Amino acid sequence: MNIAVVVSEFNEKVTSRMLAVAQEKAITLKLKILYTCKVPGAYDMPIIVDSLLQKNDIDAVVTLGAIIKGQTKHDEVISHSTAQALTALSIKYQKPVSLGISGPGMQERHAYARIRPVAERAVEAVVKISYELKRIQK
């Protein structure tokens, strides 16, 4: 299975570690990462994900990011709009797009604690969803 990974550069100390975990998990699951794309923040992911999903050699896209709470509700706006856009793209192209984005409402210490579980589940999710899509489309 060929996948792409889109990772946010915002909160890079967290997301770079998420990327390393996702790459390890992909190797374990015998997935081939054809593209690793970096974007400024989670909000910027949908346009890159859209482009990747149009490629015939990409079966799924893993997204990785960490949206940490600030002094306003901006984290909620970013989280909700990004999740909604990624869901719409997954449905449009009938290809899995995982939501490996932690937050909203998360403090920085929580982001570090979620690096491994969120990144691993994001990779596992595209495999499981891909399997189910193939199973029901036969």
PDB file of C-alpha atoms in Angstrom, residues 1 3 21-22 24-26 28-29 31 60-62 64 96-100 116-132:
ATOM      1  CA  MET A   1       0.000   0.000   0.000  1.00  0.00           C
ATOM      2  CA  ILE A   3       0.669   6.313   1.331  1.00  0.00           C
ATOM      3  CA  VAL A  21       6.846   7.483  14.832  1.00  0.00           C
ATOM      4  CA  ALA A  22       4.573   7.344  11.774  1.00  0.00           C
ATOM      5  CA  GLU A  24       8.450   3.567  11.962  1.00  0.00           C
ATOM      6  CA  LYS A  25       4.856   2.325  12.014  1.00  0.00           C
ATOM      7  CA  ALA A  26       4.643   2.418   8.225  1.00  0.00           C
ATOM      8  CA  THR A  28       6.286  -2.212  10.515  1.00  0.00           C
ATOM      9  CA  LEU A  29       3.072  -2.444   8.485  1.00  0.00           C
ATOM     10  CA  LEU A  31       3.618   0.498   3.796  1.00  0.00           C
ATOM     11  CA  ALA A  60      -4.245   6.917   1.488  1.00  0.00           C
ATOM     12  CA  VAL A  61      -2.996  10.008   3.302  1.00  0.00           C
ATOM     13  CA  VAL A  62      -1.879  10.278   6.920  1.00  0.00           C
ATOM     14  CA  LEU A  64       0.030  14.688  11.535  1.00  0.00           C
ATOM     15  CA  PRO A  96      -8.679   7.040   3.548  1.00  0.00           C
ATOM     16  CA  VAL A  97      -7.404  10.233   5.163  1.00  0.00           C
ATOM     17  CA  SER A  98      -6.507   9.823   8.822  1.00  0.00           C
ATOM     18  CA  LEU A  99      -6.793  12.558  11.402  1.00  0.00           C
ATOM     19  CA  GLY A 100      -3.482  12.319  13.230  1.00  0.00           C
ATOM     20  CA  ARG A 116       3.242   8.036  19.824  1.00  0.00           C
ATOM     21  CA  PRO A 117      -0.399   7.004  20.217  1.00  0.00           C
ATOM     22  CA  VAL A 118      -1.746   9.618  17.801  1.00  0.00           C
ATOM     23  CA  ALA A 119       0.897   9.000  15.124  1.00  0.00           C
ATOM     24  CA  GLU A 120       0.601   5.216  15.324  1.00  0.00           C
ATOM     25  CA  ARG A 121      -3.197   5.276  15.211  1.00  0.00           C
ATOM     26  CA  ALA A 122      -3.150   7.620  12.230  1.00  0.00           C
ATOM     27  CA  VAL A 123      -1.111   5.113  10.222  1.00  0.00           C
ATOM     28  CA  GLU A 124      -3.117   2.119  11.460  1.00  0.00           C
ATOM     29  CA  ALA A 125      -6.386   3.860  10.592  1.00  0.00           C
ATOM     30  CA  VAL A 126      -5.614   4.260   6.884  1.00  0.00           C
ATOM     31  CA  VAL A 127      -4.755   0.566   6.655  1.00  0.00           C
ATOM     32  CA  LYS A 128      -7.959  -0.514   8.397  1.00  0.00           C
ATOM     33  CA  ILE A 129     -10.160   1.831   6.385  1.00  0.00           C
ATOM     34  CA  SER A 130      -8.494   0.801   3.130  1.00  0.00           C
ATOM     35  CA  TYR A 131      -9.115  -2.855   3.959  1.00  0.00           C
ATOM     36  CA  GLU A 132     -12.781  -2.201   4.726  1.00  0.00           C
TER      37      GLU A 132
END
